[in-house]
mmCIF file of C-alpha atoms and ligand atoms in Angstrom:
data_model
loop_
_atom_site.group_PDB
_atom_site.id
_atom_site.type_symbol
_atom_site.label_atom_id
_atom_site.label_comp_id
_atom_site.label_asym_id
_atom_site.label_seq_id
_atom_site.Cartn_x
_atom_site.Cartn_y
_atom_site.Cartn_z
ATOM 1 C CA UNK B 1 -15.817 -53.203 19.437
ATOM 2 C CA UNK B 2 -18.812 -55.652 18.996
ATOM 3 C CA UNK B 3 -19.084 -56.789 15.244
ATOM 4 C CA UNK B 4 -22.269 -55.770 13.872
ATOM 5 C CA UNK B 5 -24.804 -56.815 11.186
ATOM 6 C CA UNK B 6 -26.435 -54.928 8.728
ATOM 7 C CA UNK B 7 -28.887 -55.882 5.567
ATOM 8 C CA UNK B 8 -28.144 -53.422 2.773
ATOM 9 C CA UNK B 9 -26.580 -53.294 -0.631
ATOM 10 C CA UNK B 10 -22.796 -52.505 0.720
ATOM 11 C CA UNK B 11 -22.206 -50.115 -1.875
ATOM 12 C CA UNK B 12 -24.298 -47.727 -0.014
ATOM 13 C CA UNK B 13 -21.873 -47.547 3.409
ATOM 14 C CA UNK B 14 -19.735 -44.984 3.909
ATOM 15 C CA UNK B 15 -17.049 -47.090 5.496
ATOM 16 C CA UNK B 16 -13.251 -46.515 5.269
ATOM 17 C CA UNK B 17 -13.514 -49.812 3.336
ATOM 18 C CA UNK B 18 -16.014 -52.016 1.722
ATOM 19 C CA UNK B 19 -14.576 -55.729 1.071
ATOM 20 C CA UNK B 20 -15.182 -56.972 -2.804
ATOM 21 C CA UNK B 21 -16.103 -60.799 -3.441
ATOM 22 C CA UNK B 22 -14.475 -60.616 -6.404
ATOM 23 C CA UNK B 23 -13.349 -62.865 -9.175
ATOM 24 C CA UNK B 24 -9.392 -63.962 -9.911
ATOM 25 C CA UNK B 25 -9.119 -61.545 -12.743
ATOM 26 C CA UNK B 26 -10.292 -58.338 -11.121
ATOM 27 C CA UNK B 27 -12.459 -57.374 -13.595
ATOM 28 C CA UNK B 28 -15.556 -57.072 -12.399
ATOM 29 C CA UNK B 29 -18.868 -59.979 -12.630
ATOM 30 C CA UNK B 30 -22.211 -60.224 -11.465
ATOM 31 C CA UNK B 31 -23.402 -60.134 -7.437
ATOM 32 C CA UNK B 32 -21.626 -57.736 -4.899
ATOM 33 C CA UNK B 33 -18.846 -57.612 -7.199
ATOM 34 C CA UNK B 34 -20.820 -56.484 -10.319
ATOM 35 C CA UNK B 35 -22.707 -53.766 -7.698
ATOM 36 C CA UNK B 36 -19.559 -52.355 -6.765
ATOM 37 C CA UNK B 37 -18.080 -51.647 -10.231
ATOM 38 C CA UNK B 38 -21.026 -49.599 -10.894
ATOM 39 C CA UNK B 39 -21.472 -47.988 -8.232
ATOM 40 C CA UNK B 40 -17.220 -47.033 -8.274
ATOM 41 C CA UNK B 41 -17.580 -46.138 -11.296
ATOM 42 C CA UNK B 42 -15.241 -47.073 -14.366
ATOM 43 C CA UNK B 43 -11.983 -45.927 -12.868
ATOM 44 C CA UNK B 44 -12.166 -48.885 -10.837
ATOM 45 C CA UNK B 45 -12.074 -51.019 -13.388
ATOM 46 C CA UNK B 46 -8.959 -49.084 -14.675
ATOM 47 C CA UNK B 47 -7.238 -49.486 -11.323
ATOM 48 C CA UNK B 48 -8.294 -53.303 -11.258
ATOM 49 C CA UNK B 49 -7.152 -53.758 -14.768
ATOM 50 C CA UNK B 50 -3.469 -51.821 -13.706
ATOM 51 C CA UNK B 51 -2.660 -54.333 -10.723
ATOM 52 C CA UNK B 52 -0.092 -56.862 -11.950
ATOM 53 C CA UNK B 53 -1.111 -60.201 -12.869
ATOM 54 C CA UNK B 54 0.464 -63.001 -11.099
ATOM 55 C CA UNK B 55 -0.723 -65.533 -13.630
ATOM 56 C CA UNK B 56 -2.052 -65.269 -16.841
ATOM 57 C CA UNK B 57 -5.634 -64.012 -16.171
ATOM 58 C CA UNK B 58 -4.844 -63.497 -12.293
ATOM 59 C CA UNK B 59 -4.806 -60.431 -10.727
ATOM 60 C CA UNK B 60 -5.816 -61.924 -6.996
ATOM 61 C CA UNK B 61 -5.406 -65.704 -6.474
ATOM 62 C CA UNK B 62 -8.149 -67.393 -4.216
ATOM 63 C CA UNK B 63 -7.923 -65.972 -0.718
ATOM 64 C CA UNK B 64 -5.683 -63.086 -1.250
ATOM 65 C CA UNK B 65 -6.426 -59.533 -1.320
ATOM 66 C CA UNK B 66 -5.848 -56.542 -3.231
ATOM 67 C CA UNK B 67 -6.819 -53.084 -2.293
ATOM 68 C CA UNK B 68 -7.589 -50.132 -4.627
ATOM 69 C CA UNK B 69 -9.655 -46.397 -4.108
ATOM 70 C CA UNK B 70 -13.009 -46.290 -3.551
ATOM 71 C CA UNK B 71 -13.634 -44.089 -6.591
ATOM 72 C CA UNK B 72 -17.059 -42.637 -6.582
ATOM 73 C CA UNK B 73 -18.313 -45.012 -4.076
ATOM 74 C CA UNK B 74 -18.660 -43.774 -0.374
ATOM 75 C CA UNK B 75 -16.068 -45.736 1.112
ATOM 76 C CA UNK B 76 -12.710 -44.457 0.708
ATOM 77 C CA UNK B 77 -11.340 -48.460 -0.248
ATOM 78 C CA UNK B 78 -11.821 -51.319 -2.012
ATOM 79 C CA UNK B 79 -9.959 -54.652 -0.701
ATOM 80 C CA UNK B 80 -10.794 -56.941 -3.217
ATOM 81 C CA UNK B 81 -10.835 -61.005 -1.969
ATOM 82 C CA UNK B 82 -11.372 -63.866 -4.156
ATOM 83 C CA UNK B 83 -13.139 -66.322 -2.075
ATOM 84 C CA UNK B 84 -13.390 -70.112 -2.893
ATOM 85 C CA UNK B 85 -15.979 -71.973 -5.396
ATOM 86 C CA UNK B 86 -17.773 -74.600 -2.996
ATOM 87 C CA UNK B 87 -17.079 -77.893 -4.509
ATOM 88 C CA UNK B 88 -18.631 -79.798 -1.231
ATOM 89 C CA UNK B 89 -16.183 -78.981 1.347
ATOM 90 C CA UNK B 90 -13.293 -81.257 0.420
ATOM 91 C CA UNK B 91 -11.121 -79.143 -1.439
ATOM 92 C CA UNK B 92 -9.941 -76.947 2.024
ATOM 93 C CA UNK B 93 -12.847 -74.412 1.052
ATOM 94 C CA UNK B 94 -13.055 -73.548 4.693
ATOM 95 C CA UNK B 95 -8.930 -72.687 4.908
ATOM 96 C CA UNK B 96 -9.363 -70.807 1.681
ATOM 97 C CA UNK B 97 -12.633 -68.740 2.592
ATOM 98 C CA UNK B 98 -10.986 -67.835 6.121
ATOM 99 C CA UNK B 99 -7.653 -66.734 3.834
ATOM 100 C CA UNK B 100 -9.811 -64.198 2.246
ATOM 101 C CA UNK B 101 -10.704 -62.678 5.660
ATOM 102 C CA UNK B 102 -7.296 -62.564 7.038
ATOM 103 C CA UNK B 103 -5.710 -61.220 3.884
ATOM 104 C CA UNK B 104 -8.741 -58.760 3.466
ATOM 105 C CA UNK B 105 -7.880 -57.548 7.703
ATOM 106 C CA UNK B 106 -4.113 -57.641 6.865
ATOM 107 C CA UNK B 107 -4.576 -55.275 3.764
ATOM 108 C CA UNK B 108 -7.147 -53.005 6.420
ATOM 109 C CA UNK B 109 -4.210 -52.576 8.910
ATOM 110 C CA UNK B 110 -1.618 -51.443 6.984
ATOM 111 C CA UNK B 111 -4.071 -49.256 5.725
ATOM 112 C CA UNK B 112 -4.920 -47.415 8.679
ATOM 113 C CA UNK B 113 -8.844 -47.908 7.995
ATOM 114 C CA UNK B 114 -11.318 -47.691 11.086
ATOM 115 C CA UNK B 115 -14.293 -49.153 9.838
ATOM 116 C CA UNK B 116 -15.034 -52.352 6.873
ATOM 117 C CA UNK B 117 -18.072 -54.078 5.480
ATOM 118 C CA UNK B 118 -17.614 -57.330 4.213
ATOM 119 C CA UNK B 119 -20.464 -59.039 2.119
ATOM 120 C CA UNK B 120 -20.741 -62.596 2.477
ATOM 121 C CA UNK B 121 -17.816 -63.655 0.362
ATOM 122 C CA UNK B 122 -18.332 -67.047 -1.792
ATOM 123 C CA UNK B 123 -21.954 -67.618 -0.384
ATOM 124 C CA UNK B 124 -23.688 -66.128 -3.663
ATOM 125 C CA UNK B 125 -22.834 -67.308 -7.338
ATOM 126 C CA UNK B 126 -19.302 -69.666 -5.802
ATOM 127 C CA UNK B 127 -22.424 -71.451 -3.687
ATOM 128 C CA UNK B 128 -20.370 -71.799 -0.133
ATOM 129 C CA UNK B 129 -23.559 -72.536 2.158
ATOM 130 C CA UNK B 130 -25.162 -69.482 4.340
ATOM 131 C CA UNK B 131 -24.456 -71.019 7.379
ATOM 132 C CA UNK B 132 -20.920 -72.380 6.709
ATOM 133 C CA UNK B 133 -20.016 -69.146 4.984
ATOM 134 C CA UNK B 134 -21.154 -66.857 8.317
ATOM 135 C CA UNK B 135 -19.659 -69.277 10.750
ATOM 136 C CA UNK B 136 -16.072 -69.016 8.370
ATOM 137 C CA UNK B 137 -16.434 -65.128 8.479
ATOM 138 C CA UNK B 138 -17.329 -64.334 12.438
ATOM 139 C CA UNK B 139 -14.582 -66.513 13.663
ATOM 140 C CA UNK B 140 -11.945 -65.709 11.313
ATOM 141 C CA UNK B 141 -12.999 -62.166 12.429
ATOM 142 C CA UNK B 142 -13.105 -62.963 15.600
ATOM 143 C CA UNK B 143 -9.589 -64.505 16.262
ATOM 144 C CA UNK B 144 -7.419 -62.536 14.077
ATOM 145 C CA UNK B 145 -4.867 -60.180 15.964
ATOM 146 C CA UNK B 146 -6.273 -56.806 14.677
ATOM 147 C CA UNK B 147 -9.467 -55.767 13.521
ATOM 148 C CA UNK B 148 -10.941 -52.108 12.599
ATOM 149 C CA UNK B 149 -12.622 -50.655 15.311
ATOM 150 C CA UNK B 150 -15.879 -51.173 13.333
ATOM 151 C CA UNK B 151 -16.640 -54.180 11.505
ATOM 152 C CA UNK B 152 -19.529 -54.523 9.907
ATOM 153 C CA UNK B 153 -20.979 -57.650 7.906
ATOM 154 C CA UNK B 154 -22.861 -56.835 5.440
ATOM 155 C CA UNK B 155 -25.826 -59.029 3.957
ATOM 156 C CA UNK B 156 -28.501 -58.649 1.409
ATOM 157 C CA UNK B 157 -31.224 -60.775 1.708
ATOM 158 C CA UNK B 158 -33.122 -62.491 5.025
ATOM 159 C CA UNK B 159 -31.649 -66.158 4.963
ATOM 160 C CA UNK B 160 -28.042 -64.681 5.177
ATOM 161 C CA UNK B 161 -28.836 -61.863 7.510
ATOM 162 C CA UNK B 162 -30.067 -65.259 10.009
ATOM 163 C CA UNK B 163 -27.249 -67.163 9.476
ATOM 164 C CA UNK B 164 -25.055 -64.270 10.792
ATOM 165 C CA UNK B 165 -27.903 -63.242 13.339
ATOM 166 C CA UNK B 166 -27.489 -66.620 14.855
ATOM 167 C CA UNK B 167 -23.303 -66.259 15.157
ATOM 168 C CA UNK B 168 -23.851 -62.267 16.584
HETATM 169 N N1 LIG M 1 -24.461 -55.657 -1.228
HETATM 170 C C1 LIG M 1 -24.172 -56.623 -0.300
HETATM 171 N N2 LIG M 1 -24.178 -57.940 -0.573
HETATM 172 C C2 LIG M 1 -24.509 -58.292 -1.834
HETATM 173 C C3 LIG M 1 -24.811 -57.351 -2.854
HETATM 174 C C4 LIG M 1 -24.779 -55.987 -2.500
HETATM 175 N N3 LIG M 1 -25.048 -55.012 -3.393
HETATM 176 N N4 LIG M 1 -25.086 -58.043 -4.008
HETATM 177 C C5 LIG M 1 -24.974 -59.354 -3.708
HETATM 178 N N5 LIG M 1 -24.643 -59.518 -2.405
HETATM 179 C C6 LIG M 1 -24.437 -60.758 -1.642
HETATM 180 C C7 LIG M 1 -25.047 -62.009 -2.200
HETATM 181 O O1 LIG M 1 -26.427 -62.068 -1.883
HETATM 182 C C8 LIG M 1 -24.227 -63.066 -1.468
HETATM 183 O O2 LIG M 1 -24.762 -63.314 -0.190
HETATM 184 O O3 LIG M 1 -23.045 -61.019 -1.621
HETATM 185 C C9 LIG M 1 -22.850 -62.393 -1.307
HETATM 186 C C10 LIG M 1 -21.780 -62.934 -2.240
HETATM 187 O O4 LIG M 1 -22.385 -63.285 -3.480
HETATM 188 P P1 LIG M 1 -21.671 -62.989 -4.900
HETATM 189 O O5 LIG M 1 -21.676 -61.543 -5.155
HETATM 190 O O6 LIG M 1 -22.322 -63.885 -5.905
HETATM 191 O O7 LIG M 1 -20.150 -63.416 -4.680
HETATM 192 P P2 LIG M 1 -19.500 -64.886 -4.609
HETATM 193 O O8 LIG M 1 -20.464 -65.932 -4.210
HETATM 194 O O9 LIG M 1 -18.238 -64.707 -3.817
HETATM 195 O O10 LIG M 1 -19.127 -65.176 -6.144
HETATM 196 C C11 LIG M 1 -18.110 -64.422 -6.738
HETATM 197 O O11 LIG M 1 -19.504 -63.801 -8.560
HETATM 198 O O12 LIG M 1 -20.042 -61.677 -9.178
HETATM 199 C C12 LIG M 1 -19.202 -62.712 -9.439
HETATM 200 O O13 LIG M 1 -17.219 -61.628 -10.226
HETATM 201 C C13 LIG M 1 -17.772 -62.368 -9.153
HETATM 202 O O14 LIG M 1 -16.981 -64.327 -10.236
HETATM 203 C C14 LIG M 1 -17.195 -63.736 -8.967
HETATM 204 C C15 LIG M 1 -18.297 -64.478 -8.228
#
């Protein structure tokens, strides 16, 4: 299926899964992140809060992926993804970003869902660029070995919706 492109506040979708850009500690923040926790309601936060932490203050490391209900969101799950904090492109923010979209597709698969919307994940408060941050997204996408038979990115203002317009 072709990937598609859509300019809406993802919490609206009523996808199998909606991707989080999330922070390491799971517990919620500003942006998409901050949209989705009230939207979901508190009992996401509960489930975030329950998810072991793998270091002190870390419930998902940079480019890994957790996945939790939907809650009182539309979509039926969240797969949370911590996506690297742009520091100018030295510090393998590229490898890490991409991470987030494997682990994210990995977590999708084993969960049987049919259809995700990923935001643009790191390209808002972690300041990846629009352009970098699309190109990261639609070719991780792309080449990885399974994908949900819908994929939708998901952007919410003009200058990201044309950086993915001119990948799609
Ligand atoms: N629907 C879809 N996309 C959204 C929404 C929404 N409701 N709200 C924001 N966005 C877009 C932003 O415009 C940006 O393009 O999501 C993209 C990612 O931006 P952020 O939400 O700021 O996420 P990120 O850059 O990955 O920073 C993560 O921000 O909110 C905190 O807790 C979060 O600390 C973490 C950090």
């Amino acid at each position: 299926m072709a990937l598609e492109l859509i300019e809406t506040d993802i919490t609206l979708l009523a996808v199998d899964a909606i991707v989080n850009a999330a922070n390491e500690s799971l517990l919620g923040g500003g942006g998409v992140d901050g949209a989705i926790h009230r939207r979901a309601g508190t009992a996401l936060l509960a489930a975030c809060r329950a998810l072991p932490e793998v270091a002190p203050g870390v419930r998902c490391p940079t480019g890994d992926a957790r996945i939790t209900p939907g809650f009182a969101l539309p979509a039926r799950f969240v797969i949370h993804t911590v996506g690297p904090v742009w520091h100018g492109g030295s510090r393998e923010e590229p490898e890490r970003l991409a991470a987030c979209y494997r682990n994210v597709l990995k977590l999708a698969e084993a969960q049987g869902v049919a259809s995700i919307a990923f935001p643009a994940i790191s390209a808002g408060v972690y300041g990846y660029p629009a352009d970098a941050a699309a190109r990261v997204a639609v070719n991780t996408v792309r080449e990885a070995p399974w994908r949900p038979d819908r994929v939708l990115f998901c952007t919410f203002g003009p200058a990201m919706t044309q950086a993915y317009d001119r990948l799609l």
